[in-house]
XYZ file of C-alpha atoms in Angstrom:
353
model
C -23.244 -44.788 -132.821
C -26.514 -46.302 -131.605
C -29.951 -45.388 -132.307
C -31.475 -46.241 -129.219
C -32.398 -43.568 -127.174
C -34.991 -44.674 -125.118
C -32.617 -44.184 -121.821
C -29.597 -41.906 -122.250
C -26.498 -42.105 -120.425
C -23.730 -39.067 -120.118
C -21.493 -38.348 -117.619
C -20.923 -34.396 -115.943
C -17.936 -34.480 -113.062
C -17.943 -37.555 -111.578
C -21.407 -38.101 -111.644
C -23.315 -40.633 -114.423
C -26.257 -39.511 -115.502
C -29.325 -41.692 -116.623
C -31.859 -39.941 -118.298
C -35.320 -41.952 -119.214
C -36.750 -40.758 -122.540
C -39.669 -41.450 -123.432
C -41.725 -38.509 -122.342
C -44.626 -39.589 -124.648
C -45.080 -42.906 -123.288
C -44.516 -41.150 -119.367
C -40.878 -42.866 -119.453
C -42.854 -45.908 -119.279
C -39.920 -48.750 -119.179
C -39.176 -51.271 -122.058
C -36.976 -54.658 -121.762
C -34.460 -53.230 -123.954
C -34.230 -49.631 -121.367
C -33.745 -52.091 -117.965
C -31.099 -54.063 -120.027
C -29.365 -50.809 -121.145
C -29.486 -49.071 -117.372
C -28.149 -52.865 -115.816
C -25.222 -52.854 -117.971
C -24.504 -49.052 -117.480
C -24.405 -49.449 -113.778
C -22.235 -52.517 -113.880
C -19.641 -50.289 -115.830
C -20.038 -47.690 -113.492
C -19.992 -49.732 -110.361
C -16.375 -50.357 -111.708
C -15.222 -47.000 -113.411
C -13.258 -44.818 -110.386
C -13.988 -41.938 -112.820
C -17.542 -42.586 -111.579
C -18.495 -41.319 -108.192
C -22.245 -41.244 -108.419
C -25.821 -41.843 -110.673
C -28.408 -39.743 -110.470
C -31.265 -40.861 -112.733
C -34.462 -38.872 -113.792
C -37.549 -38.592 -116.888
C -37.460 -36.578 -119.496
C -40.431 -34.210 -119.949
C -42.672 -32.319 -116.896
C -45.415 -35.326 -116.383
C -43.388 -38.114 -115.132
C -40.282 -39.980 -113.807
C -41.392 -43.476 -114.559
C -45.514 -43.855 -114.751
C -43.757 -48.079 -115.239
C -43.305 -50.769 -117.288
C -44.767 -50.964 -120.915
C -47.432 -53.494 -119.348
C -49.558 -52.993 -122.451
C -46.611 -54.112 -124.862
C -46.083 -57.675 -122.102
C -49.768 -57.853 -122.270
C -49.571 -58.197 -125.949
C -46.420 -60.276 -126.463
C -47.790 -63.028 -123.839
C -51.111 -63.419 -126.203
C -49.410 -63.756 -128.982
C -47.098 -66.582 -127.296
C -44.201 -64.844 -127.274
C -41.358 -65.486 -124.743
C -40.575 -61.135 -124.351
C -43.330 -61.179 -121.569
C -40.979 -63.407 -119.490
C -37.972 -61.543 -120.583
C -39.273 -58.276 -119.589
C -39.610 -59.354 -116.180
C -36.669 -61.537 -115.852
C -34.592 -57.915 -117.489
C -36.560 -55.722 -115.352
C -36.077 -57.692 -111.930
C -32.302 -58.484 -112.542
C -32.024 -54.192 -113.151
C -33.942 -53.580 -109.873
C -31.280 -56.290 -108.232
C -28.328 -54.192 -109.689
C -29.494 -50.559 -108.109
C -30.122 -52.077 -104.682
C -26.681 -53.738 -104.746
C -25.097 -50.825 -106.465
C -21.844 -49.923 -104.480
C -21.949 -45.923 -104.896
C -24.521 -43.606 -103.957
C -27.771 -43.508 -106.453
C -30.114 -40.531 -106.212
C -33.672 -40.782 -108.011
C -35.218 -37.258 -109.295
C -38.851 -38.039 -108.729
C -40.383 -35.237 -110.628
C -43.925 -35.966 -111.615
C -45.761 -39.286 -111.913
C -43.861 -41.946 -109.888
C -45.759 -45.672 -110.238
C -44.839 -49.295 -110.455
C -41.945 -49.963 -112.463
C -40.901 -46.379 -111.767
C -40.555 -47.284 -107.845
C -38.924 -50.207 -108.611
C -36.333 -47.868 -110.701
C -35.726 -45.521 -107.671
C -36.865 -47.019 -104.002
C -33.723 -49.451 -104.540
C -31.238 -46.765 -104.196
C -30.006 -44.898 -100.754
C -31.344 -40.924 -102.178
C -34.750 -40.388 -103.271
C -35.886 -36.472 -104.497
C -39.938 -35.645 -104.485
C -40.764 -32.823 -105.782
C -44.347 -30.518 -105.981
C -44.910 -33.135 -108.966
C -44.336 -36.015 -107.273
C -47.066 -38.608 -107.636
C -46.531 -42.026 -106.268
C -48.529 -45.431 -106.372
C -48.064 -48.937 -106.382
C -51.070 -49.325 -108.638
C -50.994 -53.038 -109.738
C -53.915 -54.503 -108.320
C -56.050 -52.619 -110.748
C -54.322 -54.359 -113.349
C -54.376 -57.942 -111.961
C -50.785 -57.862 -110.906
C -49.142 -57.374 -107.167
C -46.922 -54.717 -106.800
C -43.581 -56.507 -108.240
C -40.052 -54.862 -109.423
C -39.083 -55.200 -105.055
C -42.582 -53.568 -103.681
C -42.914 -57.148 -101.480
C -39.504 -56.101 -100.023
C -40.549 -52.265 -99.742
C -43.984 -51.920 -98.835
C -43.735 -54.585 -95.638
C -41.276 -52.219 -93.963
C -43.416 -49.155 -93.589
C -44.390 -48.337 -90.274
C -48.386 -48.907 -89.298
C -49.260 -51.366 -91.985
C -49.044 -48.804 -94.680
C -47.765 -51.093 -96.942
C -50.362 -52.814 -96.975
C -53.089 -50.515 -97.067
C -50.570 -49.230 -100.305
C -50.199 -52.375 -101.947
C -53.999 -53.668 -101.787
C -55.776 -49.941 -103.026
C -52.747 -48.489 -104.664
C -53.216 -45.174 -102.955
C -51.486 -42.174 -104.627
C -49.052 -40.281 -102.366
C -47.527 -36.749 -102.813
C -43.877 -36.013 -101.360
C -44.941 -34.910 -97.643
C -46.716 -38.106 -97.454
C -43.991 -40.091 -99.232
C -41.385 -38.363 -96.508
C -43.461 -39.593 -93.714
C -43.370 -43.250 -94.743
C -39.355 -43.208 -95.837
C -40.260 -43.466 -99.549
C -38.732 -40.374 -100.093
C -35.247 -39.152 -98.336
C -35.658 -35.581 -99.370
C -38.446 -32.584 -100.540
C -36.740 -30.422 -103.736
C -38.651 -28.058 -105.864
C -38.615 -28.694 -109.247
C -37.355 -25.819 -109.979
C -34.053 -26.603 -107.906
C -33.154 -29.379 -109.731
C -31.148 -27.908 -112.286
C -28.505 -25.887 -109.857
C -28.698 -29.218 -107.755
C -27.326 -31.268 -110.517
C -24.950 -28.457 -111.560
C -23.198 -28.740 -108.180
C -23.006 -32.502 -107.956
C -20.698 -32.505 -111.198
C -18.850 -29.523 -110.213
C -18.344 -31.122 -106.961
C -14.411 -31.566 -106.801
C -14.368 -34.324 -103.760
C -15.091 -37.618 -103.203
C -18.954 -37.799 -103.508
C -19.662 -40.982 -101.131
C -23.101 -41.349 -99.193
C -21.909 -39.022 -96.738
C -21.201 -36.453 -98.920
C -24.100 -36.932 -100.994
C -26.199 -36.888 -98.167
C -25.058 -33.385 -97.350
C -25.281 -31.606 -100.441
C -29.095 -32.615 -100.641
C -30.015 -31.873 -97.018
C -28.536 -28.389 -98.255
C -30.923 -28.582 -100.980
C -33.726 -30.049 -99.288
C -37.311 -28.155 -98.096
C -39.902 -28.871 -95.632
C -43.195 -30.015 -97.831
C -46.980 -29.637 -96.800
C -48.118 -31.890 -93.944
C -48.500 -35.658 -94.809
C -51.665 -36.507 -94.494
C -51.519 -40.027 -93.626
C -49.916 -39.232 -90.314
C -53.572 -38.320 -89.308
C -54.634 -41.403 -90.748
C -51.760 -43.730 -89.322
C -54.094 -45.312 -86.749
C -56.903 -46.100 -88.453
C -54.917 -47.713 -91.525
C -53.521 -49.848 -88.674
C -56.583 -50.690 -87.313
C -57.977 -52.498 -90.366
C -54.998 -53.090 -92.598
C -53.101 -55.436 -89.819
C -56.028 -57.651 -90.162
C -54.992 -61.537 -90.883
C -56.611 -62.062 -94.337
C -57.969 -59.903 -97.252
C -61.279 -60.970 -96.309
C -61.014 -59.706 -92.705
C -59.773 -56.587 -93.918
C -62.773 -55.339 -95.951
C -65.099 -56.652 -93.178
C -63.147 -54.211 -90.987
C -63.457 -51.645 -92.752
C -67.736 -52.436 -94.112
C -68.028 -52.054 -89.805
C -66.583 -48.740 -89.604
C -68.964 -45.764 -90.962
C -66.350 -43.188 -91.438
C -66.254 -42.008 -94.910
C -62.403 -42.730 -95.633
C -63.086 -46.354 -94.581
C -66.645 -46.763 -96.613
C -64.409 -45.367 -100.055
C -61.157 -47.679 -99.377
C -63.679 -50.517 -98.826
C -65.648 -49.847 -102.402
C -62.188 -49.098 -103.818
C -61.103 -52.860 -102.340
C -64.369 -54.249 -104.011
C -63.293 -52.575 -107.818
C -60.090 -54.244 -107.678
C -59.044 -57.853 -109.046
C -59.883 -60.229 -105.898
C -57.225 -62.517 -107.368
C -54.565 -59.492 -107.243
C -55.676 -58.741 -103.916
C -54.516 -62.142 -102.097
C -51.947 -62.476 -104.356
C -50.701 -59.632 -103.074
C -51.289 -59.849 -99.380
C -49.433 -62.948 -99.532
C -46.290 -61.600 -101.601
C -46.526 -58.913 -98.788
C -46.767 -61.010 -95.921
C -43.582 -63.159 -97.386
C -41.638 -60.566 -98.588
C -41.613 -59.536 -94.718
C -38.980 -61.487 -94.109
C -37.184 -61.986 -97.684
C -33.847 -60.024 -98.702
C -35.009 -57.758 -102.057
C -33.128 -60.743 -104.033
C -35.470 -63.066 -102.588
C -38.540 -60.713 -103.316
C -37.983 -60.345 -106.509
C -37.562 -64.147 -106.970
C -40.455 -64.776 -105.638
C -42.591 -62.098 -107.594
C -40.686 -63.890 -110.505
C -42.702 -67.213 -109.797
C -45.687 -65.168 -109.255
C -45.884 -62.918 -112.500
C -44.893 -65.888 -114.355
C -48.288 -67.961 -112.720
C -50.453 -64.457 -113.631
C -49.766 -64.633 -117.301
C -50.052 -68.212 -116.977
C -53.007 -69.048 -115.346
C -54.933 -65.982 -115.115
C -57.209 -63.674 -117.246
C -57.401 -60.589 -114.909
C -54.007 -59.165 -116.192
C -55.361 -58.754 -119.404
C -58.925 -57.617 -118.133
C -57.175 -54.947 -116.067
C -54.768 -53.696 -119.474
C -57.536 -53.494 -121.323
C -60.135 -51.447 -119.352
C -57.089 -48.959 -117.613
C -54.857 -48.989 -120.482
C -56.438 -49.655 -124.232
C -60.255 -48.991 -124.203
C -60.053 -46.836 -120.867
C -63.692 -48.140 -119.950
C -62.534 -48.316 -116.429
C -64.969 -51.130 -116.154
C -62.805 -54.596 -115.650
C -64.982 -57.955 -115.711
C -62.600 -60.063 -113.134
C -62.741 -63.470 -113.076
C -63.119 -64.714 -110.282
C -65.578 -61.592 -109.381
C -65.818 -62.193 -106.021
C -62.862 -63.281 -102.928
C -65.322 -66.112 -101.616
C -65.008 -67.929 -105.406
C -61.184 -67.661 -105.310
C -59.681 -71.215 -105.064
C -56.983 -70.914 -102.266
C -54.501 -74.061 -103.376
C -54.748 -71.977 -106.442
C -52.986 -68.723 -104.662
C -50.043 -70.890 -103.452
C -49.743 -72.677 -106.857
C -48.686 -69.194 -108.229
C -45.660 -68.979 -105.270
C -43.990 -72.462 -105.937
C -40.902 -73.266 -107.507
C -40.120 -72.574 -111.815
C -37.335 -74.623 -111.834
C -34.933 -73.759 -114.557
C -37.272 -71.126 -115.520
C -36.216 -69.497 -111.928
C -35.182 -65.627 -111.891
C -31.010 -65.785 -111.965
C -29.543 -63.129 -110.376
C -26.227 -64.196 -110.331
């Protein structure tokens, strides 16, 4: 019998159950989890005793709070090749649950961020709950919003993705059910009878029928507050360039758009076109291709930058809060430098096959 149990697998009915355990750490994800949960769902995908997954975190903080960036952080220091694993392991996971051939249902109960939305938006069914706390959070730590969010965040409506990728915004479940990143509101406190009935479920349990048994389930949340919002996000965050962005917003005096442009000014300008690049690109890329392509990038971050390891260390290890960027400004960024972190790895290239 193993010892591992970082991610636990069981089976109720015809439903698989995945079950991320590592409450301590917020479920935050490890190579060796993303290799476990790939390999499950490929022996799912073929088992006919296997109808459905439905994946959630142990504990009452978080689903997924995302990948164990401070253990990459380390491992790529110390010259170790598990920094490029963990993303090559990660991304080829985040390939299997958007090609998975049965219905997939995310719990989202509690904190919901990077990794952890690459673990869940992939899939057709996606629960919030009152706990639900999402972000895409990465340009705070010198990254882009990777595991898919250049195939995600693009197809919001009004530029949200955008205005999500570049400040990392935090969204509750009304506002996640406005932009599609949820399918369906469920009370915590619901979950338990809700997963009792999908194993006791004696039918098929295709998308159809999935579908149904959580719009049974399924509540009407608060009001999203970014509907009120939806125009003015548009307004600046369609904008043709990072820099033209946060000059949009420095001309308009409300106070949402004076915080979002001081919260665009704290983050890594490197991360920040980085970013609006991958997002501008991934508009028109298949998830496969997205994740290729934030392959290349990552890859060029640990590579040839210092601000993932700035941002690790003032969010993550001291907690300062108080990251020294380098380049500190957008006007010193070299721009054949941005596309040299987009071209081609050659055999180092993400395989998906």
């Amino acid at each position: 019998m193993s010892d591992f149990t970082d991610v636990l697998f069981s089976q109720r009915g015809k439903i698989g159950f995945i079950l991320l355990n590592r409450p301590r750490a917020l479920n935050a994800l490890t190579r060796e989890m993303c290799v476990a949960i790939k390999n499950q769902l490929d022996l799912w995908a073929e088992d006919p005793g296997i109808d459905a997954v439905i994946i959630e975190g142990e504990g009452e903080k978080a689903f997924c709070a995302g990948g164990d960036v401070v253990k990459v952080a380390q491992s790529a220091k110390e010259g170790s090749d598990d920094c490029w694993q963990f993303f090559r392991d990660e991304y080829r996971m985040n390939s299997t649950i958007g090609h998975f051939p049965k219905p997939y249902i995310a719990f989202l109960d509690g904190v919901t961020m990077g990794g952890g939305v690459g673990i869940s938006a992939h899939g057709p069914y996606r629960v919030a709950t009152e706990q639900t706390l999402f972000a895409m959070p990465e340009t705070a730590l010198g990254l882009i919003p990777d595991v898919g969010g250049s195939h995600i965040l693009p197809r919001l409506p009004d530029h949200m993705g955008m205005y999500l990728a570049l400040t990392g915004a935090r969204l509750k479940a009304a506002d996640m059910l406005y932009l599609g990143l949820a399918t369906h509101y469920i009370p915590r406190g619901s979950l338990i009878d809700l997963k009792a009935k999908f194993a006791e479920s004696q039918g098929p349990l295709g998308l159809a029928e999935v579908g149904v048994i959580l719009d049974d389930a399924a509540q009407d949340p608060d009001t999203p507050t970014l509907a009120g919002r939806a125009q003015q996000i548009s307004q600046h965050f369609s904008k043709d360039s990072v820099g033209a962005i946060i000059d949009s917003l420095a001309k308009d005096t409300s106070q949402w758009a004076q915080d979002t442009y001081n919260d665009l000014l704290a983050k890594s300008p490197i991360s920040l076109e980085l970013s609006f690049a991958a997002g501008r690109k991934g508009a028109s890329l298949d998830l496969d291709g997205c994740l290729q392509m934030e392959y290349r990038v990552v890859n060029r971050i640990l590579e040839l930058d210092t601000d993932f390891y700035e941002g690790v260390r003032a969010i993550l290890i001291d907690k300062d809060r108080n990251p020294t960027w380098s380049p500190a400004r957008l006007a010193d960024l070299d721009k054949t430098a941005i596309a040299a972190h987009f071209a081609d790895l050659g055999d180092r290239e993400l395989d998906l096959g």
